[in-house]
PDB file of C-alpha atoms in Angstrom:
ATOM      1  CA  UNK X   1      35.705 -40.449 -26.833  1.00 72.00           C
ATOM      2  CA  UNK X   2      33.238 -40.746 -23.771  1.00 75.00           C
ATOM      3  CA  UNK X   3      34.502 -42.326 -20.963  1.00 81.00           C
ATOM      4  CA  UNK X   4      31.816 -44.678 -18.649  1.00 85.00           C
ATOM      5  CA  UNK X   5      31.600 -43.192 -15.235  1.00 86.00           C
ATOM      6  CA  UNK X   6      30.624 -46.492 -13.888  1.00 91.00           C
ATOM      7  CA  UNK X   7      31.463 -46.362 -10.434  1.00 91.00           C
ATOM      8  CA  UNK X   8      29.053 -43.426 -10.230  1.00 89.00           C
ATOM      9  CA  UNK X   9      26.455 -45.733 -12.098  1.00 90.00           C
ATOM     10  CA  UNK X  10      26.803 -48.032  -9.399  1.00 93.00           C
ATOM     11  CA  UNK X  11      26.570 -46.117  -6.449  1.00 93.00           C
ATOM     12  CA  UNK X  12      23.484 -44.115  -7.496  1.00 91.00           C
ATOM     13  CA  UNK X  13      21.532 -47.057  -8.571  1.00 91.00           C
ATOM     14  CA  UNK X  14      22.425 -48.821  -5.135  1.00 93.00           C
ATOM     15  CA  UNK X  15      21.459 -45.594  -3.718  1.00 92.00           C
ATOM     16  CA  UNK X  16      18.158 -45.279  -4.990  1.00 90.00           C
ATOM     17  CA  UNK X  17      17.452 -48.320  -5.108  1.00 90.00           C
ATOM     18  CA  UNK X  18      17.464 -48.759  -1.406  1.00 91.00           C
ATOM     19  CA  UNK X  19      15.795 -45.028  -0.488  1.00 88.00           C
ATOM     20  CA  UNK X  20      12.936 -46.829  -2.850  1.00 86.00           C
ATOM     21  CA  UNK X  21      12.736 -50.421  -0.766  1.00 88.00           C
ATOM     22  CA  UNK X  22      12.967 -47.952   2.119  1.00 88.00           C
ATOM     23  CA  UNK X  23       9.657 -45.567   1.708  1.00 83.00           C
ATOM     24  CA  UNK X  24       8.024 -48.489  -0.361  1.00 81.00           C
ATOM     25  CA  UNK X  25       7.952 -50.975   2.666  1.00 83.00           C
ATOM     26  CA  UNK X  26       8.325 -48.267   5.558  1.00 81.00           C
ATOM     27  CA  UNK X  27       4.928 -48.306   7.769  1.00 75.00           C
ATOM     28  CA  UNK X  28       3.392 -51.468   5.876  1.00 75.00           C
ATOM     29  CA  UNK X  29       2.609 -54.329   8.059  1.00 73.00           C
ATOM     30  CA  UNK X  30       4.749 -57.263   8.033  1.00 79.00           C
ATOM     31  CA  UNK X  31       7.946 -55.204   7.611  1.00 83.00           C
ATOM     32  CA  UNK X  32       9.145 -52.064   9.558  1.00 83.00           C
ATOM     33  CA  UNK X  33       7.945 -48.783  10.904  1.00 84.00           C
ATOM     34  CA  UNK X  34       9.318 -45.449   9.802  1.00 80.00           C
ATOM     35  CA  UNK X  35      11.484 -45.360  12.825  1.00 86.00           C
ATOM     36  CA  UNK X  36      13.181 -48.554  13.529  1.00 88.00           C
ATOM     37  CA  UNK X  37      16.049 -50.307  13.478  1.00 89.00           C
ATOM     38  CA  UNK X  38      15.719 -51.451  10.064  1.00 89.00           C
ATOM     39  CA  UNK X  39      14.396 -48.110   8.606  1.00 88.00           C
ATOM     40  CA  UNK X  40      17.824 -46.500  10.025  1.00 91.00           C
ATOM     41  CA  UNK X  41      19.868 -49.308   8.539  1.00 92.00           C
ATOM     42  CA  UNK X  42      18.444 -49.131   4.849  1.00 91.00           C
ATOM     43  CA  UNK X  43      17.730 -45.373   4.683  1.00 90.00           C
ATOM     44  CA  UNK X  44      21.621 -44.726   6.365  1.00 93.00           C
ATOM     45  CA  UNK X  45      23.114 -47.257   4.001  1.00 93.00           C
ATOM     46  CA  UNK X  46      21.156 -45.076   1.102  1.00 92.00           C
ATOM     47  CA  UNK X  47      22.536 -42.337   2.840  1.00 93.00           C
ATOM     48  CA  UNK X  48      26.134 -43.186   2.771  1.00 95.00           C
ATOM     49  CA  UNK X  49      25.807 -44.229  -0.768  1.00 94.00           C
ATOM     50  CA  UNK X  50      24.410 -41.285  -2.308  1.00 92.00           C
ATOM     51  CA  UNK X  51      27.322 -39.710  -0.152  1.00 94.00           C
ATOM     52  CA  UNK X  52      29.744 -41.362  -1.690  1.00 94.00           C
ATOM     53  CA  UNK X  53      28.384 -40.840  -5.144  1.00 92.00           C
ATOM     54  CA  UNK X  54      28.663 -37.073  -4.925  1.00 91.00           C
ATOM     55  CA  UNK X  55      32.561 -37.599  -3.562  1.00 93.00           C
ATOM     56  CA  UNK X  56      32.716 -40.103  -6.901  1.00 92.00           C
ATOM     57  CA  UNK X  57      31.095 -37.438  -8.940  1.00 88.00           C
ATOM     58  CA  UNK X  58      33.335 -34.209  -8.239  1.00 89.00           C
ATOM     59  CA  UNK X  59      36.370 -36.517  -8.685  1.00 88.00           C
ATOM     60  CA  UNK X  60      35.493 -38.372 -11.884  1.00 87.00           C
ATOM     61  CA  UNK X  61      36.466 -36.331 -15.773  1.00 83.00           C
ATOM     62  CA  UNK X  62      32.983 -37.567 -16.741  1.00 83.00           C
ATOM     63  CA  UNK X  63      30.102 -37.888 -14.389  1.00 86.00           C
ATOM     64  CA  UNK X  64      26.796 -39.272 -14.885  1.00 84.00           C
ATOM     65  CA  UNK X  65      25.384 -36.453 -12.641  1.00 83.00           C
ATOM     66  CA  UNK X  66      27.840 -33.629 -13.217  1.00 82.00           C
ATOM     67  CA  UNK X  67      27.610 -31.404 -10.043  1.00 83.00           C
ATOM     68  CA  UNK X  68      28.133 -28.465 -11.773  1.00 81.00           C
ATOM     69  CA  UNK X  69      24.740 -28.322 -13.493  1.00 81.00           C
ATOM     70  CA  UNK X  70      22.932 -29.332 -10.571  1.00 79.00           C
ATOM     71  CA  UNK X  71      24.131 -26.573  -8.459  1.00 80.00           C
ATOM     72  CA  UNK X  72      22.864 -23.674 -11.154  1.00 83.00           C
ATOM     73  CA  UNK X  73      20.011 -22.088 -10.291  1.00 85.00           C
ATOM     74  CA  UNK X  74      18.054 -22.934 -13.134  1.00 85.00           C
ATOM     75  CA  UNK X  75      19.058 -27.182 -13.077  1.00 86.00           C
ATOM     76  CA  UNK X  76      18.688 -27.286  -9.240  1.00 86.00           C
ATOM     77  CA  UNK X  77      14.782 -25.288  -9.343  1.00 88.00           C
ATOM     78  CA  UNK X  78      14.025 -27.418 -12.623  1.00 88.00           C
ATOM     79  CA  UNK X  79      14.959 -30.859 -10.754  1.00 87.00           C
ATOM     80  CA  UNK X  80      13.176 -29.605  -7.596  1.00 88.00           C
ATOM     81  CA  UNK X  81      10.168 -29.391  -9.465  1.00 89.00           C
ATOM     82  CA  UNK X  82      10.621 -32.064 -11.731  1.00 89.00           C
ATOM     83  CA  UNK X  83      10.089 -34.371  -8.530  1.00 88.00           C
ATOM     84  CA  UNK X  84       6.821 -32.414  -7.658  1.00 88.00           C
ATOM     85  CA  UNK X  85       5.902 -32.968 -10.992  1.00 89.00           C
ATOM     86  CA  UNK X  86       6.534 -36.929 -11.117  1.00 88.00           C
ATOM     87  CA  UNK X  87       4.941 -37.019  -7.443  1.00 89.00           C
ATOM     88  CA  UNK X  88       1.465 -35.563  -9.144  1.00 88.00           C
ATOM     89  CA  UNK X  89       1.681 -37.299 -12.491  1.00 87.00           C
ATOM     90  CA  UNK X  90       2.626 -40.931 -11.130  1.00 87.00           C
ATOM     91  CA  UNK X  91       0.205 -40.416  -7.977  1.00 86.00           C
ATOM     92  CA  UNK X  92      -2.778 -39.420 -10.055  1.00 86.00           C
ATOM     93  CA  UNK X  93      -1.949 -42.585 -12.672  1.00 83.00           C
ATOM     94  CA  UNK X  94      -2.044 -44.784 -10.099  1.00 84.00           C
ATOM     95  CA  UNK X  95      -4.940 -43.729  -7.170  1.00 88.00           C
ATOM     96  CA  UNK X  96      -7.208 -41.936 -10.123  1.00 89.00           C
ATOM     97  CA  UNK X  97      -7.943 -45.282 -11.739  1.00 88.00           C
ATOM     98  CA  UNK X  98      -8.626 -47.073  -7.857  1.00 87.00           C
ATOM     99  CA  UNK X  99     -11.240 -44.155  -6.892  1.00 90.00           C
ATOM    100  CA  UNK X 100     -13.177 -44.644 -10.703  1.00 93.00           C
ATOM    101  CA  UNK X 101     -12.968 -48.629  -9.473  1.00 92.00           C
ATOM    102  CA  UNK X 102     -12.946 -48.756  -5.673  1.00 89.00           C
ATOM    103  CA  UNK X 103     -15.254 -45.177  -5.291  1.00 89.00           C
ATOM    104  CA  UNK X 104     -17.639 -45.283  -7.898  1.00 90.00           C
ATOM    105  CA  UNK X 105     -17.946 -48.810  -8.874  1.00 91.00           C
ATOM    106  CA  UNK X 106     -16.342 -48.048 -12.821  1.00 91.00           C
ATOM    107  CA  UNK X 107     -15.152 -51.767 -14.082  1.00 93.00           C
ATOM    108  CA  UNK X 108     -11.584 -51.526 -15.309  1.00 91.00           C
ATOM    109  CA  UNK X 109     -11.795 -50.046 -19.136  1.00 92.00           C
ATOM    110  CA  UNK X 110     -14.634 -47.622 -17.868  1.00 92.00           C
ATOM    111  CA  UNK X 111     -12.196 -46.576 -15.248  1.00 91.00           C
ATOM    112  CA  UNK X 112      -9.303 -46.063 -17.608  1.00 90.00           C
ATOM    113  CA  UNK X 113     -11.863 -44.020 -20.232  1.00 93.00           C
ATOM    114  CA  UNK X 114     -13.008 -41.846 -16.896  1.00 92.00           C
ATOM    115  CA  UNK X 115      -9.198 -40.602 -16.896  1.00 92.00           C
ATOM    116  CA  UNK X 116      -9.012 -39.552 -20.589  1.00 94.00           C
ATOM    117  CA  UNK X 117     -10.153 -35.796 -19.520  1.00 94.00           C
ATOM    118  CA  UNK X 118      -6.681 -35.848 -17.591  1.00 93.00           C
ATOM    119  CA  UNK X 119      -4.722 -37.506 -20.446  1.00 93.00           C
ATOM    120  CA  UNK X 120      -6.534 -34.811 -22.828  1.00 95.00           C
ATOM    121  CA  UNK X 121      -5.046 -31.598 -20.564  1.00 94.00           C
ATOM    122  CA  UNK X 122      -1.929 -32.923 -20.463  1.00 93.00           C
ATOM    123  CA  UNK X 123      -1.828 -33.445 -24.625  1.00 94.00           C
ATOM    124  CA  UNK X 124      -3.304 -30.068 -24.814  1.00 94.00           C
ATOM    125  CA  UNK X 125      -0.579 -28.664 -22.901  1.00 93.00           C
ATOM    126  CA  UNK X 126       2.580 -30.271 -24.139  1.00 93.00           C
ATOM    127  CA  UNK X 127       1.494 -29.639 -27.729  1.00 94.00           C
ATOM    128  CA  UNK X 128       0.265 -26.180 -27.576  1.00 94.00           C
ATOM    129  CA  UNK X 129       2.873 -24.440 -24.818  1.00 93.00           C
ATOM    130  CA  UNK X 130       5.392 -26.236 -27.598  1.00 91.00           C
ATOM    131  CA  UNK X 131       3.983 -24.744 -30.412  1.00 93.00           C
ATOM    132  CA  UNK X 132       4.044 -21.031 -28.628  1.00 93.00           C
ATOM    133  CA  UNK X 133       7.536 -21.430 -27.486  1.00 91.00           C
ATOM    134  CA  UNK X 134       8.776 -21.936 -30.881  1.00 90.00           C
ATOM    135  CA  UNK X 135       6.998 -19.635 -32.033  1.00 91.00           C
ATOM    136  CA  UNK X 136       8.008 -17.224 -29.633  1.00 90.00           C
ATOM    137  CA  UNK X 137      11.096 -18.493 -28.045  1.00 86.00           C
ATOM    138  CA  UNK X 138       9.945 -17.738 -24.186  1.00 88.00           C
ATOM    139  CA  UNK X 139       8.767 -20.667 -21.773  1.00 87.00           C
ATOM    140  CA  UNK X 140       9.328 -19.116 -18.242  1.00 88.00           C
ATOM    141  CA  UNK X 141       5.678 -18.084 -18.497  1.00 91.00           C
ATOM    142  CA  UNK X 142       4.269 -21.479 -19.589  1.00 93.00           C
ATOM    143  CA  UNK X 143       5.954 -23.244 -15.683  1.00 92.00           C
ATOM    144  CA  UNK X 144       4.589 -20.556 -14.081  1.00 93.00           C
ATOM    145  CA  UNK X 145       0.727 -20.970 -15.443  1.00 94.00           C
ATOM    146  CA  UNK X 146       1.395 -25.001 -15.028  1.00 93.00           C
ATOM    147  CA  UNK X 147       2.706 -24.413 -11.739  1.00 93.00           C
ATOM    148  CA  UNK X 148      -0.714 -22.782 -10.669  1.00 95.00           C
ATOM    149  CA  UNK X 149      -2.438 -24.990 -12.751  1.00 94.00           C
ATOM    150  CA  UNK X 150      -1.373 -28.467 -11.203  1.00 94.00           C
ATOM    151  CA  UNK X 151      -1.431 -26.979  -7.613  1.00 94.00           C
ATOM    152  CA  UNK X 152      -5.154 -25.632  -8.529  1.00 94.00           C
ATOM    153  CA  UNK X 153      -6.208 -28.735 -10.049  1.00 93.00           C
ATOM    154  CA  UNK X 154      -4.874 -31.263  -7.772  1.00 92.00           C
ATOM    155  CA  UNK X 155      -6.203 -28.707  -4.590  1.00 93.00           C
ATOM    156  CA  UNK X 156      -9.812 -28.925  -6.003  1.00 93.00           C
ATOM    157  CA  UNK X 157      -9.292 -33.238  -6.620  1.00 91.00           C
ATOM    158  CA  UNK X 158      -8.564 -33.462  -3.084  1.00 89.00           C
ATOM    159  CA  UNK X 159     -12.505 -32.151  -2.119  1.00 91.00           C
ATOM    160  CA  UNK X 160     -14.082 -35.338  -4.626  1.00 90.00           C
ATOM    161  CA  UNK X 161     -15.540 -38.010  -2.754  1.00 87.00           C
ATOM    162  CA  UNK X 162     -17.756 -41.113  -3.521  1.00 88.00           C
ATOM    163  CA  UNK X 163     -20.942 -38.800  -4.482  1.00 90.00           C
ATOM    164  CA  UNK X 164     -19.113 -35.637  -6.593  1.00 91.00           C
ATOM    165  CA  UNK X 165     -20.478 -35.466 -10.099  1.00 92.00           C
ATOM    166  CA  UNK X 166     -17.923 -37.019 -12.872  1.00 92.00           C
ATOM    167  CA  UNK X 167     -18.587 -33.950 -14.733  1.00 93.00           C
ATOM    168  CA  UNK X 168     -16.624 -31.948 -12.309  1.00 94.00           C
ATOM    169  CA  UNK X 169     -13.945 -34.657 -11.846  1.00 93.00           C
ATOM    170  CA  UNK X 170     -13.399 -34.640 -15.397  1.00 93.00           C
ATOM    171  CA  UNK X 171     -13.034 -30.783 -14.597  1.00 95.00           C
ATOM    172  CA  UNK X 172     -10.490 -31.412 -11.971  1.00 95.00           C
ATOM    173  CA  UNK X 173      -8.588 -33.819 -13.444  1.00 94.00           C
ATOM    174  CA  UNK X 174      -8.540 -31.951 -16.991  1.00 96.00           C
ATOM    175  CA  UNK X 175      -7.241 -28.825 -14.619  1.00 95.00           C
ATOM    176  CA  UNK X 176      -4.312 -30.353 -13.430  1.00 92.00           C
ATOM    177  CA  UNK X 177      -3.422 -32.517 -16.498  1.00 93.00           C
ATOM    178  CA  UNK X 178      -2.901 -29.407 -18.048  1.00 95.00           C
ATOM    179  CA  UNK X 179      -0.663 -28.548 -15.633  1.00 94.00           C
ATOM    180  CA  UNK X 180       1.703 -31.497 -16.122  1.00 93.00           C
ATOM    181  CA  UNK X 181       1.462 -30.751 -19.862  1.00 93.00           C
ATOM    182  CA  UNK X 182       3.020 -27.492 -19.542  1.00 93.00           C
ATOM    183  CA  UNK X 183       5.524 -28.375 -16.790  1.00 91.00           C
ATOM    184  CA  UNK X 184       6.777 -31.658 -17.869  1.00 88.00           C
ATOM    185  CA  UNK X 185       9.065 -31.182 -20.708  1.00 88.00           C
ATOM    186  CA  UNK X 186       8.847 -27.622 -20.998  1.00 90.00           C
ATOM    187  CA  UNK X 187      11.467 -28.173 -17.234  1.00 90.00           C
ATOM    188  CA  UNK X 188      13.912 -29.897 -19.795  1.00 88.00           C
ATOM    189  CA  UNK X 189      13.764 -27.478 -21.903  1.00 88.00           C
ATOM    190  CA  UNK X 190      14.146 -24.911 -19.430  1.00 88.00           C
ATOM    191  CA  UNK X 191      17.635 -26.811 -18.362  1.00 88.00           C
ATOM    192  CA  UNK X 192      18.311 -27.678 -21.980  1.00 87.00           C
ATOM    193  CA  UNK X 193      18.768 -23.631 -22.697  1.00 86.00           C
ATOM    194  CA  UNK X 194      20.744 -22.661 -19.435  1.00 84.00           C
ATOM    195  CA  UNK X 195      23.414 -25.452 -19.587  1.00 85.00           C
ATOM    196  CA  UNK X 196      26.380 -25.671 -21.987  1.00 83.00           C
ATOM    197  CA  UNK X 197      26.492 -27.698 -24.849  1.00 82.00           C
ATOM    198  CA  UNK X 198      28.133 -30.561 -23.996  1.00 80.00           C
ATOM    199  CA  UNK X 199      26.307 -30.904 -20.800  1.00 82.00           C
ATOM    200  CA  UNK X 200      22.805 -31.012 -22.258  1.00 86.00           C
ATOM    201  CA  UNK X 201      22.435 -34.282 -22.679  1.00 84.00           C
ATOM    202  CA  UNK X 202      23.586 -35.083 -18.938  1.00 83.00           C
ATOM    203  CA  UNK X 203      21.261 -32.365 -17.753  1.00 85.00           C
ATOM    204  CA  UNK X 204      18.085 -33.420 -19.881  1.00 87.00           C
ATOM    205  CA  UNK X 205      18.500 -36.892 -18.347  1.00 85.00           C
ATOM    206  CA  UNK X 206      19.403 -35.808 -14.592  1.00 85.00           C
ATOM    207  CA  UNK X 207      16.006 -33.740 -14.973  1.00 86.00           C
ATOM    208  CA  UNK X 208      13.901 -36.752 -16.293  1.00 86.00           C
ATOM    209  CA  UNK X 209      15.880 -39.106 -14.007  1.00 87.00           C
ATOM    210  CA  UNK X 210      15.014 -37.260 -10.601  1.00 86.00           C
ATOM    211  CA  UNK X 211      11.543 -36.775 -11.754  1.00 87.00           C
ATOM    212  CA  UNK X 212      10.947 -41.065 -12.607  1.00 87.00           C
ATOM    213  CA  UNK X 213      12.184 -41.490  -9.005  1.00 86.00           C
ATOM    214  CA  UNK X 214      10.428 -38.614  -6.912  1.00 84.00           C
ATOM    215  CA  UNK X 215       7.286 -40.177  -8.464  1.00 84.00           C
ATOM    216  CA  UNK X 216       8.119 -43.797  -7.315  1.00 84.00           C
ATOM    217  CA  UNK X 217       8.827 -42.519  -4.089  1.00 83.00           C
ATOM    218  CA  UNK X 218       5.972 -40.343  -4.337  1.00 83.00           C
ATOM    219  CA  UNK X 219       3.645 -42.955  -4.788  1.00 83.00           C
ATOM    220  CA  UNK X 220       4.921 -44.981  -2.099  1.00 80.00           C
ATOM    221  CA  UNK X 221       4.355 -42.834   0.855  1.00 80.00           C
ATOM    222  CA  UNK X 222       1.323 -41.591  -0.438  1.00 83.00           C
ATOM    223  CA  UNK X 223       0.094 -45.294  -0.646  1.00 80.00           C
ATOM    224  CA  UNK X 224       1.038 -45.907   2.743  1.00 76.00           C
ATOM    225  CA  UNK X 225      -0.539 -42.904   4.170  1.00 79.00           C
ATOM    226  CA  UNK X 226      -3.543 -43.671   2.039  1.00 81.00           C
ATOM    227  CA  UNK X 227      -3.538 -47.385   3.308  1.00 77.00           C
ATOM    228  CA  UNK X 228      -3.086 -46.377   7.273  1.00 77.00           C
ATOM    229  CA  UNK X 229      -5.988 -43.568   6.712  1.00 79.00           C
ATOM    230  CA  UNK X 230      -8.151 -46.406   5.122  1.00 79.00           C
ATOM    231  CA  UNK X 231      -7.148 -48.985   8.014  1.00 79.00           C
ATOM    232  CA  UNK X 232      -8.286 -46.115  10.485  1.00 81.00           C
ATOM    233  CA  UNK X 233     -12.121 -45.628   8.684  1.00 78.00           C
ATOM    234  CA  UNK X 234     -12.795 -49.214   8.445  1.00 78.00           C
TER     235      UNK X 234
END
């Protein structure tokens, strides 16, 4: 029978949750600065939390985040990139549908049809690098092109502007879609065949866990770098 590791539960949603109300109001006006009083009291409490948690989780039987899987090399380089990986897939959801509206004047279901050649990649990915790895039972190769891929992709994005053809942003985004296609689960299933048995389940999550909240947090500083940059032009 399982048994609920629940003061671990606690102190890593706690945890989170205030690194999140940390980079999500951080710089904004109205609330706080990055280095302030009140960033050092929320991002220390989150600090002392998540401290905690790891003293909860090499003491518990069960853990919800057993530290054992995170600190293989396979676990620790999957949940590493797992983060990029929510960072770029998050960050494009959210700012590719504002530069269709805000940049090129796109009404809202126009916008959200301009970012079907990036929702097209990433199907093409996950269904075909899933097809060749159980066909062929190897899926090292298929991170490393989708590594290259989503750093390629999301490189040539960052040169679009107001005037760039939507031929070639279709390209783009299409580019590094395909990139999350191949990375995204293909990272659990990298973790999936290094762990043990009973720890897959723990592992899968931690992966898709880590990469939920690097994106949140992702999208946060990126918004408030991208709303201080704006503030600046205008």
């Amino acid at each position: 029978p399982a048994r609920i590791d629940w003061a671990g539960a606690v102190l890593l949603s706690t945890g989170i949750s205030l690194l999140l109300i940390w980079v999500s109001f951080a710089g904004k006006g109205g609330y706080y600065d990055w280095i302030s009083p009140e960033s050092a009291l929320v991002a220390g409490g989150a600090a002392v939390l998540l401290a905690l948690l790891v003293w909860v989780e090499a003491k518990v039987s069960q853990p919800i985040i057993p530290l054992k899987i995170i600190t293989e090399r396979t676990t620790a380089l999957a949940i590493v990139a797992s983060v990029a990986v929510g960072v770029a897939m998050f960050a494009s959801s959210t700012y590719l549908g504002q530069y269709y509206q805000v940049a090129r004047g796109a009404p809202p279901t126009e916008a959200g049809l301009l970012t079907l050649p990036m929702v097209a990649g990433n199907l093409a990915g996950s269904v075909v690098s899933g097809q060749l790895i159980s066909r062929h039972g190897k899926w090292k190769r298929f991170l490393v092109a989708g590594s290259v891929l989503l750093i390629g992709g999301l490189g040539m994005a960052g040169t679009i502007d107001h005037e760039t053809d939507l031929v070639l942003v279709g390209t783009y985004t299409f580019v590094f879609g395909l990139g999350l296609g191949l990375l995204m689960q293909n990272l659990i299933l990298a973790v999936q065949n290094t762990v043990s048995a009973g720890n897959i389940g723990a592992a899968s999550a931690s992966v898709a866990f880590f990469r939920t909240v690097g994106g949140a947090a992702g999208v946060s500083v990126l918004g408030a770098m991208m709303g201080t940059h704006v503030t600046d032009l205008v």
